Coordinates of C-alpha atoms in Angstrom, one line a residue:
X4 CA 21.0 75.2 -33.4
X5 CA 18.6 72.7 -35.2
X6 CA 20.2 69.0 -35.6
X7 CA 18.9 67.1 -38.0
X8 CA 17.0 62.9 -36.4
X9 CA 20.0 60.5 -36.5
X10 CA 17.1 57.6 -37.7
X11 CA 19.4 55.0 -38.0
X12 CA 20.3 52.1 -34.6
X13 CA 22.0 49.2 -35.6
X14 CA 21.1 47.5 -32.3
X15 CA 17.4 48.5 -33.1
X16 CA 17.8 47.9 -37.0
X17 CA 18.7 43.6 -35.8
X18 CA 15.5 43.9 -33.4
X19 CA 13.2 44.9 -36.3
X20 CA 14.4 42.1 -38.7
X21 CA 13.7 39.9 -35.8
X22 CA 10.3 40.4 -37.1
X23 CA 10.9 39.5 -40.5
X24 CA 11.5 36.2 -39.3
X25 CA 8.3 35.5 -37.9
X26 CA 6.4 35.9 -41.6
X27 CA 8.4 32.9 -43.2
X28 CA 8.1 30.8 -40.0
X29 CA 4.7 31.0 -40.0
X30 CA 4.6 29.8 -43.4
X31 CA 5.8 26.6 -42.6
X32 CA 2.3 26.0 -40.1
X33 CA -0.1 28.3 -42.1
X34 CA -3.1 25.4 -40.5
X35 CA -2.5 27.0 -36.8
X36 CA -4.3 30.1 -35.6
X37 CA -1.7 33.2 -34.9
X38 CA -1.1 32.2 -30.9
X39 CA -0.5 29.2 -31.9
X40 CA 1.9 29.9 -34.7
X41 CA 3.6 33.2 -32.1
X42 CA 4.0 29.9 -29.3
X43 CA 5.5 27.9 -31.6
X44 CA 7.6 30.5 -32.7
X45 CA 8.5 31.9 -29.3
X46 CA 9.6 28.0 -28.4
X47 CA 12.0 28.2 -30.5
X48 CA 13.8 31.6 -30.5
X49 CA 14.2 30.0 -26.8
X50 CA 16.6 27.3 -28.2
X51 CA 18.8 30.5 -29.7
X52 CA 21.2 31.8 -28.1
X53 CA 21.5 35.1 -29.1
X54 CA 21.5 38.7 -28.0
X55 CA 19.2 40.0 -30.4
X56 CA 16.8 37.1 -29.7
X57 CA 17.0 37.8 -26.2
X58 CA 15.9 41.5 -27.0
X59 CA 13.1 40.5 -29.0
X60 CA 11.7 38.3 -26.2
X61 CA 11.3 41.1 -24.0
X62 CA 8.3 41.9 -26.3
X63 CA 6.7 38.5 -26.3
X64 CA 3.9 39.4 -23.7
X65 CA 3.1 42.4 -25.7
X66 CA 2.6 40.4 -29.0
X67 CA 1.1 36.9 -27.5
X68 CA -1.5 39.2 -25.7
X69 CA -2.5 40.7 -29.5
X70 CA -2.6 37.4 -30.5
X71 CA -5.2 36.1 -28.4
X72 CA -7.6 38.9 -29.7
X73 CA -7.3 37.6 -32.9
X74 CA -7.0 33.9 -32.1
X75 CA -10.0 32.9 -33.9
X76 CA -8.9 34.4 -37.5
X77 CA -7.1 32.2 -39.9
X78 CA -3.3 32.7 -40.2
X79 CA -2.1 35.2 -42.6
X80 CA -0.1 33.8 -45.6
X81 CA 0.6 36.7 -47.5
X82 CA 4.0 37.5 -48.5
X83 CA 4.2 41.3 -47.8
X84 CA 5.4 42.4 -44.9
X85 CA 4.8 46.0 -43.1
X86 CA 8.8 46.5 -42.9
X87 CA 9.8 45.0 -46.1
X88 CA 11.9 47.8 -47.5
X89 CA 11.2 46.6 -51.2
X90 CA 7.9 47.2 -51.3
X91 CA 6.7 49.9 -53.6
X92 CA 5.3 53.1 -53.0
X93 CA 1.3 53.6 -52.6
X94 CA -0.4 55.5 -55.1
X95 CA -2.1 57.4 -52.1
X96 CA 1.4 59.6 -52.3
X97 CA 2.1 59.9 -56.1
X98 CA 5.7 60.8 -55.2
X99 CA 8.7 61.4 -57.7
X100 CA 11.6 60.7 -55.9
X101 CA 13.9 62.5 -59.3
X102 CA 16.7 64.3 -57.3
X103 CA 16.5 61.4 -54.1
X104 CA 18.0 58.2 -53.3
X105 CA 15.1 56.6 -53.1
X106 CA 13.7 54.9 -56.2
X107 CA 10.0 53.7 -55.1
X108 CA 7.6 53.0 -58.4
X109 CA 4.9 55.4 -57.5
X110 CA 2.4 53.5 -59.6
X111 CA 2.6 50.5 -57.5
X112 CA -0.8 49.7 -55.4
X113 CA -0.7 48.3 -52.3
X114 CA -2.0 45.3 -51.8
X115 CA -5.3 44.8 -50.5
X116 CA -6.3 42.5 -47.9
X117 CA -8.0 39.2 -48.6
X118 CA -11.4 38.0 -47.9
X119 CA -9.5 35.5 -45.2
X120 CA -7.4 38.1 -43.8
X121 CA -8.0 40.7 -40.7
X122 CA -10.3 43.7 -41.6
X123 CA -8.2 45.3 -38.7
X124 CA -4.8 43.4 -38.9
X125 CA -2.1 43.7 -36.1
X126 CA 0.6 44.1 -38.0
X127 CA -0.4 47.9 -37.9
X128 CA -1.4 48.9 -34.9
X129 CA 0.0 46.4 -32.6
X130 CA 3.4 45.2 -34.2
X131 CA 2.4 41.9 -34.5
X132 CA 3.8 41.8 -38.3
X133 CA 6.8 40.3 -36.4
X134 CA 9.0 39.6 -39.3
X135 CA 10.3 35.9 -40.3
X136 CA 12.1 32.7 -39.1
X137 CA 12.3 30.3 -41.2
X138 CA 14.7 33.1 -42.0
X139 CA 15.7 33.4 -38.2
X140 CA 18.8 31.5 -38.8
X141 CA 19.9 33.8 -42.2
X142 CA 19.0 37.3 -40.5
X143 CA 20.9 36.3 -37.6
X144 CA 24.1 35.3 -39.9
X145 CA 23.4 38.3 -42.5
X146 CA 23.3 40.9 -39.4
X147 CA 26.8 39.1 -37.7
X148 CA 28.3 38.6 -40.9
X149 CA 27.9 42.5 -41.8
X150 CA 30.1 43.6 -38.7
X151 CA 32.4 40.8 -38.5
X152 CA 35.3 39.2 -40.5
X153 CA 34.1 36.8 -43.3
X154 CA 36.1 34.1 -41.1
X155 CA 33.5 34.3 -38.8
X156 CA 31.3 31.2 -38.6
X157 CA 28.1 31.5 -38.3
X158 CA 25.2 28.9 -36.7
X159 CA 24.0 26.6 -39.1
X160 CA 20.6 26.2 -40.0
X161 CA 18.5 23.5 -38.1
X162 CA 16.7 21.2 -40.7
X163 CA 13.7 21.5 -40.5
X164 CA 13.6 24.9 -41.0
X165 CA 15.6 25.2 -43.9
X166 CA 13.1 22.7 -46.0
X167 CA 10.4 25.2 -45.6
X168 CA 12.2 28.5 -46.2
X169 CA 11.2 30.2 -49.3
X170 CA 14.3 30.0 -52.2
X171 CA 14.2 33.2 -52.3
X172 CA 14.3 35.1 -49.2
X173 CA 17.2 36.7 -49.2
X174 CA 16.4 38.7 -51.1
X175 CA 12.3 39.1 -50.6
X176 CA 13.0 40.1 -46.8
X177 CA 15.7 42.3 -46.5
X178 CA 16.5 44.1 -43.5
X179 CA 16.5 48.1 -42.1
X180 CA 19.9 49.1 -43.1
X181 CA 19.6 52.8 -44.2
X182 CA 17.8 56.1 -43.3
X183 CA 16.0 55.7 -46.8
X184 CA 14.4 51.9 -45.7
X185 CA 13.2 53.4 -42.4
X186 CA 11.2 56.2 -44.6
X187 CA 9.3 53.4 -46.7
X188 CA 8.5 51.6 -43.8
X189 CA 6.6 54.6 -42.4
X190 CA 4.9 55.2 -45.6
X191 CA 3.7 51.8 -45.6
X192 CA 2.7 51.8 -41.9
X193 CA 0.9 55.3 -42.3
X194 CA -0.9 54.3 -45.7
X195 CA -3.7 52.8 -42.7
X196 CA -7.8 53.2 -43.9
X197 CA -8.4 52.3 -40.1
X198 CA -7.1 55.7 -38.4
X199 CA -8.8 58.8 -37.4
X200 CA -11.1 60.8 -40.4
X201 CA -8.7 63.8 -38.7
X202 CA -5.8 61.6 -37.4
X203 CA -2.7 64.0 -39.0
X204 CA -0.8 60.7 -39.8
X205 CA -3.3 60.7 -42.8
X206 CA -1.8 63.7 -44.4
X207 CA 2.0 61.6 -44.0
X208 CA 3.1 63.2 -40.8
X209 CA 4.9 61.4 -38.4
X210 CA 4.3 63.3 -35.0
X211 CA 7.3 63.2 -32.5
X212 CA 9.2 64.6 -29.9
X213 CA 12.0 64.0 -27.0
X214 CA 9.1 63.7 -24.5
X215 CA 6.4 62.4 -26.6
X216 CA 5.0 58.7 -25.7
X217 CA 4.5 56.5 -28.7
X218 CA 1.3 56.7 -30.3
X219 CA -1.0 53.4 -30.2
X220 CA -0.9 53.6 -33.9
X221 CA 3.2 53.7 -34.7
X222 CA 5.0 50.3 -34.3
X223 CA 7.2 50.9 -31.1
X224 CA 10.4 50.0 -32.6
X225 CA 9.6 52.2 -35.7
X226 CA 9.3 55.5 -33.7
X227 CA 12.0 54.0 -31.7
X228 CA 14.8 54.3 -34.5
X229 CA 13.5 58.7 -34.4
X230 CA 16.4 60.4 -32.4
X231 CA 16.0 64.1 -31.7
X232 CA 19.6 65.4 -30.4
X233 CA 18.7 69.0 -29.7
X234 CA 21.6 71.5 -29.7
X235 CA 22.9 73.3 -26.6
X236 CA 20.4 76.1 -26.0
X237 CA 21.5 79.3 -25.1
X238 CA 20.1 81.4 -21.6
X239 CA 19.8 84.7 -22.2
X240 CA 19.4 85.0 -18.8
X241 CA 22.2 83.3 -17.1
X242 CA 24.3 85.1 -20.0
X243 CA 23.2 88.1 -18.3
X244 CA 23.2 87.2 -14.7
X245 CA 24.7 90.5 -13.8
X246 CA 21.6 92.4 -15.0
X247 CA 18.9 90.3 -13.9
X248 CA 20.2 88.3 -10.8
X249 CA 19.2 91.8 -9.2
X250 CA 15.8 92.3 -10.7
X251 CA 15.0 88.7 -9.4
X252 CA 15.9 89.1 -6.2
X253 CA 13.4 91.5 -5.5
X254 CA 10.8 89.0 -7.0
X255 CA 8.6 88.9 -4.2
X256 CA 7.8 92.5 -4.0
X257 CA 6.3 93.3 -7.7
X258 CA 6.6 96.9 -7.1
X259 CA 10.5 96.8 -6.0
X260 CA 11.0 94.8 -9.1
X261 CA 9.0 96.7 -11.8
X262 CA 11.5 99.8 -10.9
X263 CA 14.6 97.5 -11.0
X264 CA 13.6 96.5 -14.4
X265 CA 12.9 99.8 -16.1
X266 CA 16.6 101.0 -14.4
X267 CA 18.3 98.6 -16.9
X268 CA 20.8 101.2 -18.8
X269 CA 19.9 101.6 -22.5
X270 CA 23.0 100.6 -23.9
X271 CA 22.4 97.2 -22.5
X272 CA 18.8 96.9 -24.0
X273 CA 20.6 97.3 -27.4
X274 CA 21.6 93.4 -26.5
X275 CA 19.3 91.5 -28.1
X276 CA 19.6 88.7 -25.4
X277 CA 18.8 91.9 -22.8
X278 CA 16.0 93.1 -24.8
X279 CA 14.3 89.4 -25.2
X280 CA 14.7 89.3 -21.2
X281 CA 13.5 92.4 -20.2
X282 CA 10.5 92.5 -22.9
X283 CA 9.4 89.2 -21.4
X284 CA 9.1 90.5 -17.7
X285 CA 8.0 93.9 -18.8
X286 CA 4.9 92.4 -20.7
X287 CA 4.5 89.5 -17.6
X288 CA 4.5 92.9 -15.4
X289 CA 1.9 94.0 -17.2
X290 CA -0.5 91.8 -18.3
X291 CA -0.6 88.3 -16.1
X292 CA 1.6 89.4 -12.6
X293 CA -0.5 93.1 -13.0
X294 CA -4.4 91.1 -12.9
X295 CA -5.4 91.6 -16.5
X296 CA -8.1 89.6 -17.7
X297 CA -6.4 87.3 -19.5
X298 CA -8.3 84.5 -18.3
X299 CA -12.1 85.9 -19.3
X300 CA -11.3 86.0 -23.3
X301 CA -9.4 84.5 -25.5
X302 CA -8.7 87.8 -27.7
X303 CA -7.4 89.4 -23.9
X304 CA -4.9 86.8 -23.9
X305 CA -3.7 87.1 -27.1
X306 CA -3.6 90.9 -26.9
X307 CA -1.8 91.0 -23.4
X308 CA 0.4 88.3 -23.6
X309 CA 1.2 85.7 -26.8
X310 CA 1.2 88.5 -29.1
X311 CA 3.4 91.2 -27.3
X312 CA 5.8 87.4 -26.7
X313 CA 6.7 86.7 -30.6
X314 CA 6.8 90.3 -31.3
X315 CA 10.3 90.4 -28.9
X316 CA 11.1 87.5 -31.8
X317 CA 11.3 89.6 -34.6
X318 CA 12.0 92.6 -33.0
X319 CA 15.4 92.2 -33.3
X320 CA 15.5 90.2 -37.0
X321 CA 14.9 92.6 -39.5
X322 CA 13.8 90.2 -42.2
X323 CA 10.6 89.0 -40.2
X324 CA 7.4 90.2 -40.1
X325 CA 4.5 89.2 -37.4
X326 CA 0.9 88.7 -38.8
X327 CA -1.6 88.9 -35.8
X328 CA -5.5 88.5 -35.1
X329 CA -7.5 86.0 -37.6
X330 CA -4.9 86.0 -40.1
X331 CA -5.4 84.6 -43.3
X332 CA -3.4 81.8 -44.3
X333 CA -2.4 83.0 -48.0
X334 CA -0.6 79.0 -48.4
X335 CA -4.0 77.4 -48.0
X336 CA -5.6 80.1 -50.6
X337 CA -3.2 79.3 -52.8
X338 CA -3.4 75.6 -52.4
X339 CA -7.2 75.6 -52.8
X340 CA -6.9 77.9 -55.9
X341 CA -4.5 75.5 -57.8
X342 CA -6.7 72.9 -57.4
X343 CA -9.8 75.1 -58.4
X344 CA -11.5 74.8 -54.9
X345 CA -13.5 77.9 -54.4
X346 CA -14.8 78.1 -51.0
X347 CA -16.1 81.5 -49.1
X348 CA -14.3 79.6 -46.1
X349 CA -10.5 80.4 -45.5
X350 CA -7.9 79.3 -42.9
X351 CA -7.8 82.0 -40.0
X352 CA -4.9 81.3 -37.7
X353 CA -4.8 83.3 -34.1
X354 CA -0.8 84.5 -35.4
X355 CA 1.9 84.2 -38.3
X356 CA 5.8 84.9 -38.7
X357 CA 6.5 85.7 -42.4
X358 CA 9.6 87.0 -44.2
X359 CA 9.6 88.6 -47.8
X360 CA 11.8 87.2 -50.8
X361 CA 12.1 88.8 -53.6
X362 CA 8.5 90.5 -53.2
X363 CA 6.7 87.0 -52.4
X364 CA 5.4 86.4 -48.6
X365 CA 6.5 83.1 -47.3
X366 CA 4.9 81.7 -44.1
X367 CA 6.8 80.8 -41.5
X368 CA 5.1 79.9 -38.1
X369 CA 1.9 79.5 -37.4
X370 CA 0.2 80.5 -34.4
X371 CA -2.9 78.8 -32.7
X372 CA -4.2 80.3 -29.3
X373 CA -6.7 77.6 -27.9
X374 CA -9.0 79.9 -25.1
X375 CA -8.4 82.3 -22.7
X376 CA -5.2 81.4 -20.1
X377 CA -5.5 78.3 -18.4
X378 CA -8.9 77.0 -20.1
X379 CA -9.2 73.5 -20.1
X380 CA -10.8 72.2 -23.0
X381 CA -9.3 68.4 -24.7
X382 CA -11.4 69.0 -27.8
X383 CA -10.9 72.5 -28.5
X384 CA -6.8 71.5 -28.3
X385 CA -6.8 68.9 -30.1
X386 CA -9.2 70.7 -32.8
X387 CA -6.3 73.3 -33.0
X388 CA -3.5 70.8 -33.3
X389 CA -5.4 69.0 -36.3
X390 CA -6.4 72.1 -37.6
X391 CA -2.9 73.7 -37.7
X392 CA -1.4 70.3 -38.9
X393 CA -3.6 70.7 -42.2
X394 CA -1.9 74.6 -42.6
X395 CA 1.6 73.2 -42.3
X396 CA 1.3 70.7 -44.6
X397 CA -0.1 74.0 -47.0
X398 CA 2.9 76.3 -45.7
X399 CA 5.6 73.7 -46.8
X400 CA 3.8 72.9 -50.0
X401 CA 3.8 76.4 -50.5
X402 CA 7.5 77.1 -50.5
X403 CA 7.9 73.9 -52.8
X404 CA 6.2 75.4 -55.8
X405 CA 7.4 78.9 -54.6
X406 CA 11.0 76.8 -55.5
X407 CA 10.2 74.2 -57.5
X408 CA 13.5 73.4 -59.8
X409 CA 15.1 73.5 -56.3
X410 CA 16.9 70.2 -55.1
X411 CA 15.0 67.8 -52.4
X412 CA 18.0 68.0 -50.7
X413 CA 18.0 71.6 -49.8
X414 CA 14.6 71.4 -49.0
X415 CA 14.9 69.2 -45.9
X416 CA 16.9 72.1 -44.7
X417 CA 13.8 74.4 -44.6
X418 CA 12.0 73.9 -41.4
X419 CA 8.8 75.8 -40.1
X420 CA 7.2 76.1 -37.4
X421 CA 3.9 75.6 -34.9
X422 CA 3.6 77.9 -31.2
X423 CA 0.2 76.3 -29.5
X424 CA -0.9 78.1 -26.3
X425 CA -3.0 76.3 -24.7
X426 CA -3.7 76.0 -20.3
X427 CA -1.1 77.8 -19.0
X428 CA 1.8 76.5 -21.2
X429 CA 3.1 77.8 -24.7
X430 CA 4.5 75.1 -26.8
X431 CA 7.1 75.1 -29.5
X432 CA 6.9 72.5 -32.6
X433 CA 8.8 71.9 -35.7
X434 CA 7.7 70.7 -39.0
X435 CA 10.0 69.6 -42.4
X436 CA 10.0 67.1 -45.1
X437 CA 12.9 64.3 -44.8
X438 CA 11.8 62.3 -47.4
X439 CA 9.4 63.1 -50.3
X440 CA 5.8 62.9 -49.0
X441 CA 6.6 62.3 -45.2
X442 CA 6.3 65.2 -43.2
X443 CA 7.9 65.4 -39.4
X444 CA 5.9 67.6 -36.3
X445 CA 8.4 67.6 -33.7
X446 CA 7.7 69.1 -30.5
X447 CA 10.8 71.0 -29.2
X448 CA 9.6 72.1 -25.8
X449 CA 7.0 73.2 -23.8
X450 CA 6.9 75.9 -21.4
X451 CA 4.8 77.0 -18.5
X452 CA 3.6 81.0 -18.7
X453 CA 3.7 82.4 -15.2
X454 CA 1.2 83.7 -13.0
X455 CA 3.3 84.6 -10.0
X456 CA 5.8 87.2 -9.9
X457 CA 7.1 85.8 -6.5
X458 CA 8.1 82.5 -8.5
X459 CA 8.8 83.7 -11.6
X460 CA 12.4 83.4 -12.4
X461 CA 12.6 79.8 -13.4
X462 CA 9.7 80.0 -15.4
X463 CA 10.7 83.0 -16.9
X464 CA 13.9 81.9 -17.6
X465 CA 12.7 78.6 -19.4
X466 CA 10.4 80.9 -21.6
X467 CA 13.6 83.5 -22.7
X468 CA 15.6 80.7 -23.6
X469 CA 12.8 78.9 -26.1
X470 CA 11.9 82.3 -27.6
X471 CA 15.4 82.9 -28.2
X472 CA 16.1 79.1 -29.8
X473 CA 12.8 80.1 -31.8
X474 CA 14.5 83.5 -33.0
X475 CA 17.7 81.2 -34.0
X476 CA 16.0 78.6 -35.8
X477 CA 14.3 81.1 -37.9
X478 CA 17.2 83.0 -39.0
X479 CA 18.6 79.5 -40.3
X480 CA 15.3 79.0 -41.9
X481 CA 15.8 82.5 -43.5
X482 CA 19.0 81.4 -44.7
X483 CA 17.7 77.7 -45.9
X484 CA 15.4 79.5 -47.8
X485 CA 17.9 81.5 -49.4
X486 CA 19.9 78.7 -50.3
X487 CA 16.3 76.9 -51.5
X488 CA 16.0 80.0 -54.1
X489 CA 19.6 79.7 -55.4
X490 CA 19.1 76.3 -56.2
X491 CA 15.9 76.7 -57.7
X492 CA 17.6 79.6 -59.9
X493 CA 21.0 77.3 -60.8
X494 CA 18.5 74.1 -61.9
X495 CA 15.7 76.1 -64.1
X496 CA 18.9 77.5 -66.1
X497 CA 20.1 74.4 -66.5
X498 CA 16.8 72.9 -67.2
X499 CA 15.9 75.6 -70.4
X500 CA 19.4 75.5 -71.8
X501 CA 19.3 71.5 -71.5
X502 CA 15.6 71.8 -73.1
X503 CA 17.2 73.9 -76.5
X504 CA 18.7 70.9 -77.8
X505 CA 16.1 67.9 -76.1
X506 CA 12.7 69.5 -76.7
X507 CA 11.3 66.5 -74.8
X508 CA 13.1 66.9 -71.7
X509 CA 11.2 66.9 -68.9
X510 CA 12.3 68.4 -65.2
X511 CA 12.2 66.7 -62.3
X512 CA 10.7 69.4 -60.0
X513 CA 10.3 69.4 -56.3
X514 CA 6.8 69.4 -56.7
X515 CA 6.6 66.1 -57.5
X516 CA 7.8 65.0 -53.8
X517 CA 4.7 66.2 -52.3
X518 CA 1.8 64.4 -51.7
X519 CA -1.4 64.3 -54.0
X520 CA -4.0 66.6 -53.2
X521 CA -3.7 66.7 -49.1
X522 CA -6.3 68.1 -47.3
X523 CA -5.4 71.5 -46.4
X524 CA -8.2 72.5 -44.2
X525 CA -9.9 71.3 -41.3
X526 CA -14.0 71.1 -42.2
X527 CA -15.6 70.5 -38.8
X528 CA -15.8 73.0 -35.4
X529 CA -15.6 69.8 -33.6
X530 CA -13.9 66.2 -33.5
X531 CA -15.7 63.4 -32.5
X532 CA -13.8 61.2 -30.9
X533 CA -10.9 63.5 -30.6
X534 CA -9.2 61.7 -27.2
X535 CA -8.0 59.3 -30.3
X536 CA -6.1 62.4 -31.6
X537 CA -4.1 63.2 -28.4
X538 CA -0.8 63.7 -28.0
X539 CA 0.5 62.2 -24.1
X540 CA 3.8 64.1 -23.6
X541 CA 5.2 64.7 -19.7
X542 CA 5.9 68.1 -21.2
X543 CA 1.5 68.7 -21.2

């Protein structure tokens, strides 16, 4: 049901090391202000004659227009470079990478910026790190060389280029070529002083989605190379066109409807697609179509409609249980008590799926109702999307020390999950770890709650069918988790009988892939600023 991101474009991959180029061509004028050195640069990816050139230019209004901001500032000489894949890992993350492919020195600082540099530089926000060219010539030939024949000639390098290339770039600038490079360049692009207080890309989480418009603050070709392939969903409803074809019909008289609905035969309720369907329009029947008043309170909406929604969820999967009304998030207890925090304050989400292993609670989705239906409020949403961003991170954490001889790899299989219902819409998000300290919050879908039974059936239809992916993509993170355990049980044994003869051993546990001490709850009511923090999605 639930694919894992394909993050990997060769077309995209040659378009990012186009950027690599322009760091060592710049070198070789470091006396010219940055338009300058982008003109001069731009003049002569003209002379080439190359596809992936031709791509890059595309972009050149976008970049020359950044440059003129910062045309007074002295050029940048510094050798890092915001994609270069060697770079090491902050110390902001502490991450061991043990059981990974990805061996990052975690005791590596990042380099800070100089006196001479940009307090505020480009290269993060606007993508005007645009990699090298006194390389251009040896990215164009290592890129062409790597999917051709080594008979293949390849465009010689002009002159005067080649005198002022570094000996050793090669090696210094390598390009995107794996799933693992792309990772530590969003750890290096997300390690940014200058976001947000609140911005959830502080905490390592990469927010996403199929209708999601890039953020200001990810390099477009960056959150380019994230590819969500969903699954084929399945319709309850159209599965069951028979039953409710009928019931829809009669749509525009409520009353007609409501006795079609309750005539559906008991053996076909024992369907679980039937039961999701009909639960659905019997609790829209009563509560929004019927003129409850779900729009005066928040706790009325919740009551009449969200609530009675995920209960049809776990209605019909016997190892969930539903958590509702100012629950206490026991993850973010748990987090604050490891790190001896003691507050009287505690994380109270409006909702929570949980399942029970081997006597231990582990959270599963986490439920955030912002106001009464259809309230309109930008900084109460985006307080709640913050705020639940800070319990996921706890939630995951959680079920990493829960697990902690488990392999990393069988953790990226675990996936929770995030309903928000805010307006009139109810929105489904994902959330996982691909790579040790990153975190992904993926927005699924978005779907609109009706208020009209005589136009109903689409909308209703849309709602079935993301309840019942929801349903299916917790009953793989049931069995992820299971597999998660069995791990964790096969590792510890061989840990302790591996520790009888080397004393000294030490385990690499999956513990150490998290990040250091993330905040884990949100410490204001309000967000100043919080338009900053806004997700822009054609599914809101």
């Amino acid at each position: 049901m639930y694919e894992k991101f394909a993050y990997f474009s060769t077309t995209k991959r040659r378009a990012w090391s186009m950027r690599d180029a322009f760091d060592a061509f710049k070198k070789a004028y470091p006396d010219l202000t940055i338009e300058q050195q982008l003109t001069k640069f731009h003049e002569r990816l003209k002379k080439e004659d190359n596809k992936v050139v031709n791509s890059w230019l595309t972009n050149w209004a976008s970049f020359h227009k950044q440059a003129g901001k910062a045309k007074t500032m002295p050029a940048c000489t510094s050798n890092s470079s915001s994609i270069n894949i060697d770079m090491k890992e902050s110390t902001n993350h502490g991450f061991s990478f043990g059981n990974v492919n990805n061996f990052y020195d975690d005791n590596h600082k990042k380099r800070e910026l100089e006196d001479h540099e940009f307090e505020n530089p480009p290269v993060k926000r606007y993508n005007s790190a645009i990699p090298s060219t006194e390389a251009l010539t040896h990215v164009i030939e290592s890129d062409s060389l790597s999917e051709s024949s080594a008979s293949d000639s390849a465009t010689e390098q002009p002159a005067d280029l080649a005198n002022d290339q570094p000996a050793d770039l090669a090696t210094d600038q390598p390009t995107i070529n794996s799933q693992d490079d792309i990772w530590a360049c969003w750890r290096l692009h997300l390690n940014d002083n200058s976001l947000h207080k609140y911005s959830l890309e502080r905490l390592g989480i990469i927010q996403c989605g199929s209708k999601i418009q890039c953020r200001d603050c990810y390099p477009s070709e960056l959150y380019n190379l994230l590819i969500y392939n969903p699954s084929t969903s399945v319709n309850p409803v159209s599965n069951n066109a028979g039953i409710f074809d009928p019931i829809f019909d009669e749509s525009s008289d409520k009353s007609l409807m409501s006795r079609k609905l309750y005539q559906i035969a008991y053996e076909d309720k024992q369907d679980p697609q039937v039961f999701t369907v009909t639960s659905v329009l019997e609790i829209l029947m009563k509560s929004v179509f019927a003129g409850v008043c779900v729009t005066d309170e928040e706790a009325n909406y919740s009551h009449y409609v969200i609530w009675p929604l995920l209960d049809t969820i776990i209605a019909t999967v016997d190892k969930l249980k539903f958590h509702c009304g100012e629950y206490r998030l026991r993850s973010v207890d748990k987090e604050l008590s490891r790190r001896n925090i003691r507050s009287n304050e505690h994380y109270k989400s409006d909702g929570c799926i949980s399942t029970l292993i081997d006597g231990v609670r582990i959270e599963l989705v986490l439920l955030e109702v912002s106001g009464p239906f259809k309230l309109d409020d930008g900084s109460r949403f985006v307080k709640d999307h913050v705020k639940a961003g800070y319990g996921l991170v706890a939630m995951l954490n959680e079920i990493a020390y829960t697990y902690k001889f488990a392999s990393f790899d069988v953790f990226t299989t675990v996936r929770i999950f995030f309903l928000h219902a805010k307006k009139n819409k109810l929105r489904f998000w994902s959330f996982e770890m691909p790579s040790p300290g990153l975190y992904v919050l993926n927005l699924l879908n978005s779907v609109v709650i009706p208020d009209n039974c005589a136009s109903c059936e689409l909308p209703v239809e849309s709602l079935c069918i993301e309840l019942w992916n929801l349903r299916t993509m917790l009953q793989q993170t049931v069995t992820a988790l299971s597999n998660l355990r069995q791990s964790h049980i096969v590792n510890q044994r061989a840990y302790n009988r591996s520790h009888r003869e080397f004393p000294d051993l030490m385990p690499t546990l999956l513990t150490d892939s998290l990040r250091i001490n993330p905040e884990v709850k949100l410490d204001v009511n309000y967000i100043p600023a919080y338009d900053e923090l806004a997700i822009n999605s054609s599914l809101f």
